[in-house]
mmCIF file with all atom_site columns, C-alpha atoms in Angstrom:
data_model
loop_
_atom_site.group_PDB
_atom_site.id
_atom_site.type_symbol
_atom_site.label_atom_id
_atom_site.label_alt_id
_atom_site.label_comp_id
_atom_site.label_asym_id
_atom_site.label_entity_id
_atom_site.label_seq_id
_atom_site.pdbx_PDB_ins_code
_atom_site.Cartn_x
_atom_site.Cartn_y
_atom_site.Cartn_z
_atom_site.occupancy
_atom_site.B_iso_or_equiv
_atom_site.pdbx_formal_charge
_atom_site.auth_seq_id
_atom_site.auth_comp_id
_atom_site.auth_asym_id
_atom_site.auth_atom_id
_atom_site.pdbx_PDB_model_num
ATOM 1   C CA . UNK K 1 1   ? 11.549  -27.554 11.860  1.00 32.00 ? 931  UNK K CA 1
ATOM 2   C CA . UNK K 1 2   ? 11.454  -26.263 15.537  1.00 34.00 ? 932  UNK K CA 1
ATOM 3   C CA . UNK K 1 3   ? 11.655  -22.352 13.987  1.00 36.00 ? 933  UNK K CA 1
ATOM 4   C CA . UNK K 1 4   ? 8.371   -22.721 12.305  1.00 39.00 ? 934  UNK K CA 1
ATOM 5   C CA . UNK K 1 5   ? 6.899   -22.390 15.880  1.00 41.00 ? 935  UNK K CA 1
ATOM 6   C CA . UNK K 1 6   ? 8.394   -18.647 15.434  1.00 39.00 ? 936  UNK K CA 1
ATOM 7   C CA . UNK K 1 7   ? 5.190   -17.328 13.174  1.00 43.00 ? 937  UNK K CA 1
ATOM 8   C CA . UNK K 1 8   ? 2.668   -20.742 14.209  1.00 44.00 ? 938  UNK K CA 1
ATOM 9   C CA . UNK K 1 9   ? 1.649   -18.572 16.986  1.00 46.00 ? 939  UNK K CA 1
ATOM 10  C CA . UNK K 1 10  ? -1.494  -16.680 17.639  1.00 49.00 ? 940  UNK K CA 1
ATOM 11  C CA . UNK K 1 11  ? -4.103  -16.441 15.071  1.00 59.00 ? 941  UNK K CA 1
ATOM 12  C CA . UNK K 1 12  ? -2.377  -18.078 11.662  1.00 72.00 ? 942  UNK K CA 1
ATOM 13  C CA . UNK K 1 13  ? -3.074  -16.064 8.601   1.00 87.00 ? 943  UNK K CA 1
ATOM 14  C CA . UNK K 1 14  ? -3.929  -17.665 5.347   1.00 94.00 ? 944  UNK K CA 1
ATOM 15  C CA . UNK K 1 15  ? -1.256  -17.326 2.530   1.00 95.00 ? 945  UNK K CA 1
ATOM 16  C CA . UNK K 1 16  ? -1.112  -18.117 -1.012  1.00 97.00 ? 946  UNK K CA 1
ATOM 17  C CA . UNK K 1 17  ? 3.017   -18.684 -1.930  1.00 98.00 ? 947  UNK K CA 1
ATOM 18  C CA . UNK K 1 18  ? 4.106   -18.502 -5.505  1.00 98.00 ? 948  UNK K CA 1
ATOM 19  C CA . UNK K 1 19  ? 7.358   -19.978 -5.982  1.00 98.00 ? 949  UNK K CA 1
ATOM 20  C CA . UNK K 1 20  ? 9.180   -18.607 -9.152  1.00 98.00 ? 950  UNK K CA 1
ATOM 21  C CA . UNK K 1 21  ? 11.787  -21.708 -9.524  1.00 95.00 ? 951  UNK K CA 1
ATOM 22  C CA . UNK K 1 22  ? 12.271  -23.140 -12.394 1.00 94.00 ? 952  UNK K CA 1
ATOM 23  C CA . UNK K 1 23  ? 13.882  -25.904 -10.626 1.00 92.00 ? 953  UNK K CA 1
ATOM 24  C CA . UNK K 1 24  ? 11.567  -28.743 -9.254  1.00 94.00 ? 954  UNK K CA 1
ATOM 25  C CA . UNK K 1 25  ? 11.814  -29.199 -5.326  1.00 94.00 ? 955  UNK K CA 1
ATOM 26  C CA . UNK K 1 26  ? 14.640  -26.127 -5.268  1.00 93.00 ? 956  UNK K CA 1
ATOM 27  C CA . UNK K 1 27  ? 15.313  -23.611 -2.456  1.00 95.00 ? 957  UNK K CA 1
ATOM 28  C CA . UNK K 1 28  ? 12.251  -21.560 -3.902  1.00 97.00 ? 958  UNK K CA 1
ATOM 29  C CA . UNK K 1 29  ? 9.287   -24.544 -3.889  1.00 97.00 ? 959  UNK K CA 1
ATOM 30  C CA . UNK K 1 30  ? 11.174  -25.738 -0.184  1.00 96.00 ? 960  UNK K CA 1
ATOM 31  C CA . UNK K 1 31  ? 10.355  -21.980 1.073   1.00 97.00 ? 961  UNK K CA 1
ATOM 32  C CA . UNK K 1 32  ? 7.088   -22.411 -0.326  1.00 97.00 ? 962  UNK K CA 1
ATOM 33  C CA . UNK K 1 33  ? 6.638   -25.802 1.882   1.00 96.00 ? 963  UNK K CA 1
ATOM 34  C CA . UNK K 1 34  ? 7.874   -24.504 4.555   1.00 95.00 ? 964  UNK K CA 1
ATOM 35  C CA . UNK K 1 35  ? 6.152   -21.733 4.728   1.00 95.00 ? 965  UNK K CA 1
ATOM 36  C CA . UNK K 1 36  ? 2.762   -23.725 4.310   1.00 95.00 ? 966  UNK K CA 1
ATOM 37  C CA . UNK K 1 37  ? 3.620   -26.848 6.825   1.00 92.00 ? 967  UNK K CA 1
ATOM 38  C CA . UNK K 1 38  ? 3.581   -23.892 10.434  1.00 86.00 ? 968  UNK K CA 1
ATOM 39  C CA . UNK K 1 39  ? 0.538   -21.724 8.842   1.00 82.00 ? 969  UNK K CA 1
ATOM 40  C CA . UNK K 1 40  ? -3.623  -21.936 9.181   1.00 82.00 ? 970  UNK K CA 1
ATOM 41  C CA . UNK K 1 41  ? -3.960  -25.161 6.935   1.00 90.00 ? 971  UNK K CA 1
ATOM 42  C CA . UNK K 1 42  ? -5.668  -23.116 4.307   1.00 93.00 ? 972  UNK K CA 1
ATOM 43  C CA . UNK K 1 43  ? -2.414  -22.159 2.600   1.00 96.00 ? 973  UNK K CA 1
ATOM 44  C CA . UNK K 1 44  ? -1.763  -23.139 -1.469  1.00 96.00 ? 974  UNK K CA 1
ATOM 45  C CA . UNK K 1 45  ? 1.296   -22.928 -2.623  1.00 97.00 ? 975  UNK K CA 1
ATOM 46  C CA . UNK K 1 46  ? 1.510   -22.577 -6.372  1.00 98.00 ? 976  UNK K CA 1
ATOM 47  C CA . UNK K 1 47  ? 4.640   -23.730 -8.490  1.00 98.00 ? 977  UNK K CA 1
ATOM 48  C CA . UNK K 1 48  ? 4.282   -21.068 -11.346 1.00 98.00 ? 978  UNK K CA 1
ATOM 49  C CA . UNK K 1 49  ? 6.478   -22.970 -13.833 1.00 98.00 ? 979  UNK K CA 1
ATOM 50  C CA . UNK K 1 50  ? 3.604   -25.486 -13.451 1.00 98.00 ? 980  UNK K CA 1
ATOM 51  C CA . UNK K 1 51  ? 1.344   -23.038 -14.556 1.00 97.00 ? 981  UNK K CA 1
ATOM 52  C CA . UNK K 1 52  ? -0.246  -22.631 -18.464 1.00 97.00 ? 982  UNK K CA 1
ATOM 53  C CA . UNK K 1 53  ? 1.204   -18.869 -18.199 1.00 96.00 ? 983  UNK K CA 1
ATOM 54  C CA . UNK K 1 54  ? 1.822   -17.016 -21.289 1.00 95.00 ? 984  UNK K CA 1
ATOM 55  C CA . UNK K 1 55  ? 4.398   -14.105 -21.497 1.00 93.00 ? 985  UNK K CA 1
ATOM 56  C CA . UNK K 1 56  ? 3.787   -10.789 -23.194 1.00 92.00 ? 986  UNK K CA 1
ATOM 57  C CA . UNK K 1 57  ? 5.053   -11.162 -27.044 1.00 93.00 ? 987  UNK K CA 1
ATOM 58  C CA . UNK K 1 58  ? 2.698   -12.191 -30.090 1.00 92.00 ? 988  UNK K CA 1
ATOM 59  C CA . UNK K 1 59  ? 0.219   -10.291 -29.564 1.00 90.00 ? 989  UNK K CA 1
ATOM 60  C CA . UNK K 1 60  ? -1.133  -6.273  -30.227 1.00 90.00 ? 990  UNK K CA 1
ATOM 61  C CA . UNK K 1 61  ? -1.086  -5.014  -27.091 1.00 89.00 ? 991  UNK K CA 1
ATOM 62  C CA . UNK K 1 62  ? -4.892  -5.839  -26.492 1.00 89.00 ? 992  UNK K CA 1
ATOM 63  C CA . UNK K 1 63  ? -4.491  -5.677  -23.010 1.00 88.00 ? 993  UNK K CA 1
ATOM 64  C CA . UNK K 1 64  ? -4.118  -1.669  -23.387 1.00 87.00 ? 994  UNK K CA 1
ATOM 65  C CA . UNK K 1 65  ? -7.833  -1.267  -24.706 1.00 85.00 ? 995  UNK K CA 1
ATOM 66  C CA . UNK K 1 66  ? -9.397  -4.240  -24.415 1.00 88.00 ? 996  UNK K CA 1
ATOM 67  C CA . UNK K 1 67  ? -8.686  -8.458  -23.307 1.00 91.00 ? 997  UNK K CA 1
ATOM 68  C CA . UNK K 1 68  ? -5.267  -9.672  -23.318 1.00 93.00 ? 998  UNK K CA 1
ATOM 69  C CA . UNK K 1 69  ? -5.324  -12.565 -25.847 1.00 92.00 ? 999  UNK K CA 1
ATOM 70  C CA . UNK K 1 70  ? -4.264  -14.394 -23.555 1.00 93.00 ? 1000 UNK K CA 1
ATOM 71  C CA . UNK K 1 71  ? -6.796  -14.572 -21.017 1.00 93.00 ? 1001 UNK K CA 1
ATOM 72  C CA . UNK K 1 72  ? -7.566  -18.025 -21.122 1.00 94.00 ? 1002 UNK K CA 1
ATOM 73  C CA . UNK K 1 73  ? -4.863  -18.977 -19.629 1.00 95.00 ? 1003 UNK K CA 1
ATOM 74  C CA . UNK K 1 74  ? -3.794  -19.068 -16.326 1.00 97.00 ? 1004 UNK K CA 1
ATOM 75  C CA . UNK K 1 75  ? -2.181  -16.015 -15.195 1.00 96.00 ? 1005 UNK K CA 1
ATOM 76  C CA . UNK K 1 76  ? -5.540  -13.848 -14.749 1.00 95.00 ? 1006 UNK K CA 1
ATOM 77  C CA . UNK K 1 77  ? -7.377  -16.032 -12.876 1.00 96.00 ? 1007 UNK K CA 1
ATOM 78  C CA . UNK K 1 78  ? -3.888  -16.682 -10.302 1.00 97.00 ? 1008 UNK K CA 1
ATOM 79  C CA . UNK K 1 79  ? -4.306  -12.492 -10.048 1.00 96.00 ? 1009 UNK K CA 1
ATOM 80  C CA . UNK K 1 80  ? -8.180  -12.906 -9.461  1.00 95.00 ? 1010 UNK K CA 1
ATOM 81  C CA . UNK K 1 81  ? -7.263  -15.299 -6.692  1.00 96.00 ? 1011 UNK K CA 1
ATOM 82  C CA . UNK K 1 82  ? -4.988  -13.132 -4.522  1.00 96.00 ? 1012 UNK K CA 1
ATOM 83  C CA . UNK K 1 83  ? -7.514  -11.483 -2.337  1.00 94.00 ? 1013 UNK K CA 1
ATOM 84  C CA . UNK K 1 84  ? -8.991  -14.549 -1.012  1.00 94.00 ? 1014 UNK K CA 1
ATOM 85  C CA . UNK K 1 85  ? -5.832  -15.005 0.578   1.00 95.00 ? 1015 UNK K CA 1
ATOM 86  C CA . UNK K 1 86  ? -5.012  -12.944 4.286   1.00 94.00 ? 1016 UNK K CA 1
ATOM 87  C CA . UNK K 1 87  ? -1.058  -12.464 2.253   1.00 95.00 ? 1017 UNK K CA 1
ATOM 88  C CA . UNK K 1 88  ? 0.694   -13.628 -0.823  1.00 97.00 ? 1018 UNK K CA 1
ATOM 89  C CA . UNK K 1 89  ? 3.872   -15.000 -0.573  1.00 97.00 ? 1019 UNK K CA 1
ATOM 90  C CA . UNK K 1 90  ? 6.109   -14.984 -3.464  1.00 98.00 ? 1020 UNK K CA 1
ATOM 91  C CA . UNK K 1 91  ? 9.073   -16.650 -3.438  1.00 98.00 ? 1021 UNK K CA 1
ATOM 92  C CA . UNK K 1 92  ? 11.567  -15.429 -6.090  1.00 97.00 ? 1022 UNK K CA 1
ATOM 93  C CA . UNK K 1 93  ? 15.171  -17.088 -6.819  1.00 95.00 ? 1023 UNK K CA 1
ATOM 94  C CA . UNK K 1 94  ? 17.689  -15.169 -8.756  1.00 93.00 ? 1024 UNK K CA 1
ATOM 95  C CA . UNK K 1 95  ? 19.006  -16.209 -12.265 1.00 88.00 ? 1025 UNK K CA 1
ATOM 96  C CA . UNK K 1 96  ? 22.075  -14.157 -13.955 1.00 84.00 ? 1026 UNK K CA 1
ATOM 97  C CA . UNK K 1 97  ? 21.725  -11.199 -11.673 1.00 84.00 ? 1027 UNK K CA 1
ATOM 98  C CA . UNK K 1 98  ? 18.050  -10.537 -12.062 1.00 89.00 ? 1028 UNK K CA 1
ATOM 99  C CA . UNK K 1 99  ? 14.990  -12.370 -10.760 1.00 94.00 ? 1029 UNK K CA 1
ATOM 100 C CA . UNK K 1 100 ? 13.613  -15.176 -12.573 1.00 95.00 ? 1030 UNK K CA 1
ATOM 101 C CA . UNK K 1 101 ? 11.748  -15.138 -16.224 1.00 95.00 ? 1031 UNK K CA 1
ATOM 102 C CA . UNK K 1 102 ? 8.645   -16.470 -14.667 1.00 97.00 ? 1032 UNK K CA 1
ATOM 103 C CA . UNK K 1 103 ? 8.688   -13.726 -12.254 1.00 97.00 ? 1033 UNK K CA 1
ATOM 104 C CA . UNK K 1 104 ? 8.420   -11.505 -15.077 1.00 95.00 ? 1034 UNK K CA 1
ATOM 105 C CA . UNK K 1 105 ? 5.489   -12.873 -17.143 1.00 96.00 ? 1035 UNK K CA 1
ATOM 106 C CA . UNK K 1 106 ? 3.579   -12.889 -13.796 1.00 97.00 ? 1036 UNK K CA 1
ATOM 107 C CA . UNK K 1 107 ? 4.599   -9.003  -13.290 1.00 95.00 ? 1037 UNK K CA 1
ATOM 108 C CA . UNK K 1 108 ? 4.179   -8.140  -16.755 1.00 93.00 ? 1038 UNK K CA 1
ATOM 109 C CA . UNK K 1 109 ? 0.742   -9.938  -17.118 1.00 94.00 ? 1039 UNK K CA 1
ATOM 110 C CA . UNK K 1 110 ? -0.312  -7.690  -14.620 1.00 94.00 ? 1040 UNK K CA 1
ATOM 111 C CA . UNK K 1 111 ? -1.410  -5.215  -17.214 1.00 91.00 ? 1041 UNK K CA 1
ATOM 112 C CA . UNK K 1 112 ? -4.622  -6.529  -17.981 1.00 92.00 ? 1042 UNK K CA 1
ATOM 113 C CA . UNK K 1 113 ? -6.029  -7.654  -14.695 1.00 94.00 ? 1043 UNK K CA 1
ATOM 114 C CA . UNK K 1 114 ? -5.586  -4.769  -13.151 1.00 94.00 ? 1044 UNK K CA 1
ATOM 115 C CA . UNK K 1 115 ? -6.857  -2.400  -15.988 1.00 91.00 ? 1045 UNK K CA 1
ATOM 116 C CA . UNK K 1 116 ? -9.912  -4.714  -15.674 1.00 92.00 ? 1046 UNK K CA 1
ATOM 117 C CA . UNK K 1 117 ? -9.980  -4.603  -11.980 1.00 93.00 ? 1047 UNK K CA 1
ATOM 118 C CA . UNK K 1 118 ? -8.388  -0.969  -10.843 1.00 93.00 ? 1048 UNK K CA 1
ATOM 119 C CA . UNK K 1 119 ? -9.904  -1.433  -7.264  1.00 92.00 ? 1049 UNK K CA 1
ATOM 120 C CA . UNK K 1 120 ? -7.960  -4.600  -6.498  1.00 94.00 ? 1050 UNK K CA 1
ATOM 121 C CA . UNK K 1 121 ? -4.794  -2.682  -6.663  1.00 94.00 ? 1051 UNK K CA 1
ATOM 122 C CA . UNK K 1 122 ? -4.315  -1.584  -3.518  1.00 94.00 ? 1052 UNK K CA 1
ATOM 123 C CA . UNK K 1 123 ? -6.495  -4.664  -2.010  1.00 95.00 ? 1053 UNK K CA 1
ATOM 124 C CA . UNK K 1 124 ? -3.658  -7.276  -3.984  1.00 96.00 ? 1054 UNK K CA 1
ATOM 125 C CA . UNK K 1 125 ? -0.119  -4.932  -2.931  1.00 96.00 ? 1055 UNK K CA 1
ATOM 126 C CA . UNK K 1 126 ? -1.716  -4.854  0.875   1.00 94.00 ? 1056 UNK K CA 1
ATOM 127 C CA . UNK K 1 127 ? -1.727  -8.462  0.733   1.00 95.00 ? 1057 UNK K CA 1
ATOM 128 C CA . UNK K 1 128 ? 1.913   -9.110  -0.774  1.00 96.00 ? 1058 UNK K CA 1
ATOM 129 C CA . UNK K 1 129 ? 5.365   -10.293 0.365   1.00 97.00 ? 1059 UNK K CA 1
ATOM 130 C CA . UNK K 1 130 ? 8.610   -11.183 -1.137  1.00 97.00 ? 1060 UNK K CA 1
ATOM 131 C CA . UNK K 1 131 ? 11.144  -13.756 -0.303  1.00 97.00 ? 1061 UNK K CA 1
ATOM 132 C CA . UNK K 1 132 ? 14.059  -13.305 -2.954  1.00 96.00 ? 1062 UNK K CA 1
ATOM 133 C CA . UNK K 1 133 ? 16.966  -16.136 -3.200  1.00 96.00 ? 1063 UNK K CA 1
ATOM 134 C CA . UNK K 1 134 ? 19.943  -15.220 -4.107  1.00 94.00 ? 1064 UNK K CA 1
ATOM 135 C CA . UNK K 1 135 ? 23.702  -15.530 -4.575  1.00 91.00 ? 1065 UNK K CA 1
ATOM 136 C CA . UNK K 1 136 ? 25.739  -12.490 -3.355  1.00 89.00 ? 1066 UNK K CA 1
ATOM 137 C CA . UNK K 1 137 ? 24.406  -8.972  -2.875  1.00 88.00 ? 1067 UNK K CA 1
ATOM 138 C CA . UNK K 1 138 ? 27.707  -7.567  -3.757  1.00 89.00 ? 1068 UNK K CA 1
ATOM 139 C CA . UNK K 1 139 ? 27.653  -9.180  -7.111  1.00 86.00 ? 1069 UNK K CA 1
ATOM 140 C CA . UNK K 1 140 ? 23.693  -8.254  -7.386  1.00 88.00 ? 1070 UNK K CA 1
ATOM 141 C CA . UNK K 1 141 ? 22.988  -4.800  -5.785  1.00 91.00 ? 1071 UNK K CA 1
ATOM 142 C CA . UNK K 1 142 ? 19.704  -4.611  -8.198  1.00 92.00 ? 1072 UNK K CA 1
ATOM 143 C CA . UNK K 1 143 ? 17.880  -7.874  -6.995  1.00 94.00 ? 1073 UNK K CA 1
ATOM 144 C CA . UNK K 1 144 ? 16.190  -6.796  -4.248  1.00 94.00 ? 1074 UNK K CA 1
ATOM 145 C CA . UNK K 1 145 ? 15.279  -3.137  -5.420  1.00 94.00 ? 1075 UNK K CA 1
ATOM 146 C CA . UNK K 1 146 ? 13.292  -4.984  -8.410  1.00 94.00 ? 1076 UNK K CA 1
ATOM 147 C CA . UNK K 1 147 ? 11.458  -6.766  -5.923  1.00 95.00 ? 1077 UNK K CA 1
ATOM 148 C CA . UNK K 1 148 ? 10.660  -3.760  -4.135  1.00 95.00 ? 1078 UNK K CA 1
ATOM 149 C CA . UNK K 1 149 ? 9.445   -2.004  -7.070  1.00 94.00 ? 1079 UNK K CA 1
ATOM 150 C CA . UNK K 1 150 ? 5.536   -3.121  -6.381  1.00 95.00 ? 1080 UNK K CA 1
ATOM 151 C CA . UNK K 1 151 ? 5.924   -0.894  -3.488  1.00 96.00 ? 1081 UNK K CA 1
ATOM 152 C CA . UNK K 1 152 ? 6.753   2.388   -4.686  1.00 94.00 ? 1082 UNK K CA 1
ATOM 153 C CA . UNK K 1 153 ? 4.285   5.243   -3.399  1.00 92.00 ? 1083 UNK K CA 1
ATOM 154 C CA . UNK K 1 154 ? 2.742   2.756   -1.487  1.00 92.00 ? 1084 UNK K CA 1
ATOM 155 C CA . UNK K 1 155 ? 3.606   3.378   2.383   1.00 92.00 ? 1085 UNK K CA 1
ATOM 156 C CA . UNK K 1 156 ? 4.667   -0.213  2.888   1.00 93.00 ? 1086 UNK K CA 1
ATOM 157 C CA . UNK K 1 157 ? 8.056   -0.854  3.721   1.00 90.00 ? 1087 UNK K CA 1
ATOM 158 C CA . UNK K 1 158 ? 9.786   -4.439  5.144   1.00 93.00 ? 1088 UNK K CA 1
ATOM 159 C CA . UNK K 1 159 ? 8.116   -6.449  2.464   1.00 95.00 ? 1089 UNK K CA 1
ATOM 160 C CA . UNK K 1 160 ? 11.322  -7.444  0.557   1.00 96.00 ? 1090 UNK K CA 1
ATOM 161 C CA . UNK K 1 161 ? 13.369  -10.577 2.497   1.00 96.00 ? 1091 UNK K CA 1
ATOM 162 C CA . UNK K 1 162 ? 16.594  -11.070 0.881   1.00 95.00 ? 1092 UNK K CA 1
ATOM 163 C CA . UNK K 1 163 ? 18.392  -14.718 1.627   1.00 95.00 ? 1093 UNK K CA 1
ATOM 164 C CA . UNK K 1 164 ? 21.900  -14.346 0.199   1.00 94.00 ? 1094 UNK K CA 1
ATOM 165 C CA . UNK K 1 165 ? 23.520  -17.664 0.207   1.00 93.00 ? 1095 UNK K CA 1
ATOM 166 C CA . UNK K 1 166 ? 26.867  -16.273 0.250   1.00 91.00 ? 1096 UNK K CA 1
ATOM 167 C CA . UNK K 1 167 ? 26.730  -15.412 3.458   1.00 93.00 ? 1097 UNK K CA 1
ATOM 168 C CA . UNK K 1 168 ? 26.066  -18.937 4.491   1.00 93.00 ? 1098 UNK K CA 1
ATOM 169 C CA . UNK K 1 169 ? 29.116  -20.226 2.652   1.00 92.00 ? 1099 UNK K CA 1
ATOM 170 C CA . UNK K 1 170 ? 26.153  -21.587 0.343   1.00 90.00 ? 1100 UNK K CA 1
ATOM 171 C CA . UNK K 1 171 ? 26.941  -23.145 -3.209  1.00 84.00 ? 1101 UNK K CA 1
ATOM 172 C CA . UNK K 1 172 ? 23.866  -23.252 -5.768  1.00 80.00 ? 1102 UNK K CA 1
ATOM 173 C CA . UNK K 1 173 ? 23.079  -26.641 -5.317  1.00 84.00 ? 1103 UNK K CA 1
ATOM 174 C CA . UNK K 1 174 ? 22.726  -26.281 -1.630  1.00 91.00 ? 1104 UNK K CA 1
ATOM 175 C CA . UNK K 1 175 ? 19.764  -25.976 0.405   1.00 94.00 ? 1105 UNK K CA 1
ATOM 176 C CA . UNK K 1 176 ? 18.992  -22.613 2.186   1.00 95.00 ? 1106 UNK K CA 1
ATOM 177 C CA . UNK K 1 177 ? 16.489  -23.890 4.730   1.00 95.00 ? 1107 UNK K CA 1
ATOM 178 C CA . UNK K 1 178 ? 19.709  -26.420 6.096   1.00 95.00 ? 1108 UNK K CA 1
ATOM 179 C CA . UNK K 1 179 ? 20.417  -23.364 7.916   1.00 95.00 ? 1109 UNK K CA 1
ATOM 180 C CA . UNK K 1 180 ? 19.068  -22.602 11.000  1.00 95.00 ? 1110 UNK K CA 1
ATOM 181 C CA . UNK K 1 181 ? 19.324  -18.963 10.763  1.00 95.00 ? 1111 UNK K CA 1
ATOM 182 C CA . UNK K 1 182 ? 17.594  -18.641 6.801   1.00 96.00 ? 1112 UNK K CA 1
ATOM 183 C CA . UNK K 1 183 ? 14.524  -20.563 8.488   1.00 94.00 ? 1113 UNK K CA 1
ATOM 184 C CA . UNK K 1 184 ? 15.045  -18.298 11.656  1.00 94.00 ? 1114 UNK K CA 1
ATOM 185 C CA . UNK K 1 185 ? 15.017  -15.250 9.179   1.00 94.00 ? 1115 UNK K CA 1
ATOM 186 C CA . UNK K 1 186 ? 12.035  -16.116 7.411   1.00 95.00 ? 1116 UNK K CA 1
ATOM 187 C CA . UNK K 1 187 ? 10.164  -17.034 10.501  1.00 92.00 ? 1117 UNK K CA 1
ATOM 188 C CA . UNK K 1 188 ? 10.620  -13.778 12.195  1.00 93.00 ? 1118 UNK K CA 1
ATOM 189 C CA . UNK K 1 189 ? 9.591   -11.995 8.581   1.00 94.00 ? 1119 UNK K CA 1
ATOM 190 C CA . UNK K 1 190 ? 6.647   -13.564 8.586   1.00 89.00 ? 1120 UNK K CA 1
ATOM 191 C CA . UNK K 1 191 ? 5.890   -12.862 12.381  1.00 83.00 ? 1121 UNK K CA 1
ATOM 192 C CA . UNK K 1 192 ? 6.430   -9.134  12.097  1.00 64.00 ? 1122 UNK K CA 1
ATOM 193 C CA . UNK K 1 193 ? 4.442   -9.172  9.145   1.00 56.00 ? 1123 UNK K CA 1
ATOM 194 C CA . UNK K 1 194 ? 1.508   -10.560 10.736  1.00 54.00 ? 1124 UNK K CA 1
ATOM 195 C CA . UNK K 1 195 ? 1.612   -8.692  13.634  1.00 49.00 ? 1125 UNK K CA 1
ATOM 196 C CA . UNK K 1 196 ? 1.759   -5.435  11.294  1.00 52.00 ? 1126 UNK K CA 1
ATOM 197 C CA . UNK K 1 197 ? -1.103  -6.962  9.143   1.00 50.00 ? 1127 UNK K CA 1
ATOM 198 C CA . UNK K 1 198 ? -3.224  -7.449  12.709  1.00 45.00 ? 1128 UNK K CA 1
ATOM 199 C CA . UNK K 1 199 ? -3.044  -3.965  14.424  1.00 47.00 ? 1129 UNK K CA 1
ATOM 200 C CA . UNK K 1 200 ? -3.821  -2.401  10.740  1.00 50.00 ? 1130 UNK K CA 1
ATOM 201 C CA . UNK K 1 201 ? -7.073  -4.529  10.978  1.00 43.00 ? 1131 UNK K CA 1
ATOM 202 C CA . UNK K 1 202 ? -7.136  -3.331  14.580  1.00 46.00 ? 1132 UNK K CA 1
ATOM 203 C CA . UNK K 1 203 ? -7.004  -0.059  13.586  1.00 47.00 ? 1133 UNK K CA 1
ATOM 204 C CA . UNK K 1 204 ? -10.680 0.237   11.279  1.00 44.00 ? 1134 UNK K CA 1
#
C-alpha cells in the first residue's frame, strides 16, 4: 500500500508485532503484515494463538515465590524477547466488549517474568505499542482504557491506537486495512512514535 511510505522513512526501527486474533489471516494478523512489509526487514511478527501459551489456572501461584509451572512454555521466553526489539507492537482485536483471551494470558503471565527480571520493566513498557480493533466505542467505552492500563505512572502517553470499524461503516467480516484512512491512521501512529522514540535517544 502507497501509505506504508508514511512511517518507511528515515531510519526504520525494528518491531516485534503480536497479533492477539484468534482468527487466522483476520484484521489483527493483516495489521501485523502490514506493519512488517514498510519497516527495517528485521521485524517478526508473532501470531500468539500459534503459540504453546498457558493461562494462569492449575497451578499454586508459584510464580509469587518462586517459577511459574509453566515456564516451559512459551510465554516467558516471548517476554525475554521484547528488548531485542527497537518497539513491540501488539495488535489486539476486541471480543464481547473486552480485548481478546489471549491478550490476557500474555498480560497475566507477566507475573513471573518480571518478578524474575524487575529491571526489564521499564526497558519492555518503553518499547511497547497498542493497536486495538474494535467494533463501536459507544458500545465499548472500556476497550481502550484496558489497553492503556500498562501505562499507568509511566509518563507515556499516545501509545493506545483505537480502529473502530463502526466508523467505517465496517461489518466483522470486513477488512480494516481496505480503508485508506485505517492504514493512513496507523501509518502516522507509527511515524510519531518513532520520531518520539528518536529524540528520547537524542536526548542521553
Amino acid at each position: 500500500m502507497e501509505t506504508g511510505d508514511t512511517f518507511r522513512k528515515g531510519k526504520a526501527m525494528d518491531n516485534l508485532i503480536i497479533s492477539f486474533s484468534g482468527r487466522k489471516n483476520g484484521n489483527c494478523d493483516q495489521i501485523g503484515q502490514y506493519i512488517a512489509s514498510a519497516g527495517s526487514g528485521n521485524d517478526k511478527v508473532v501470531r500468539f494463538r500459534e503459540l504453546n501459551a498457558h493461562p494462569c489456572c492449575g497451578c499454586e501461584y508459584e510464580c509469587f515465590g518462586g517459577v511459574c509451572k509453566y515456564r516451559e512454555d512459551d510465554v516467558y521466553s516471548l517476554y525475554g524477547e521484547m528488548c531485542r526489539y527497537d518497539r513491540v507492537i501488539l495488535v489486539v482485536p476486541m471480543y464481547c466488549g473486552n480485548p481478546a483471551s489471549l491478550y490476557f494470558i500474555f498480560h497475566e503471565r507477566c507475573q513471573d517474568y518480571f518478578s524474575h527480571n524487575e529491571s526489564s520493566y521499564e526497558e519492555v513498557v518503553k518499547r511497547l505499542y497498542i493497536i486495538g480493533v474494535y467494533g463501536k466505542a459507544e458500545a465499548s467505552p472500556d476497550f481502550v482504557p484496558c489497553l492503556e492500563k500498562w501505562f499507568e505512572g509511566s509518563g507515556y502517553s499516545g501509545r493506545v491506537l483505537g480502529i473502530e470499524r463502526h466508523l467505517y461503516g465496517q461489518k466483522i467480516g470486513d477488512r480494516v486495512l481496505d480503508v485508506a484512512e485505517v492504514a493512513e491512521k496507523i501509518g502516522q501512529f507509527l511515524k510519531q512514535e518513532r520520531s518520539a522514540a528518536c529524540k528520547e535517544a537524542e536526548g542521553k
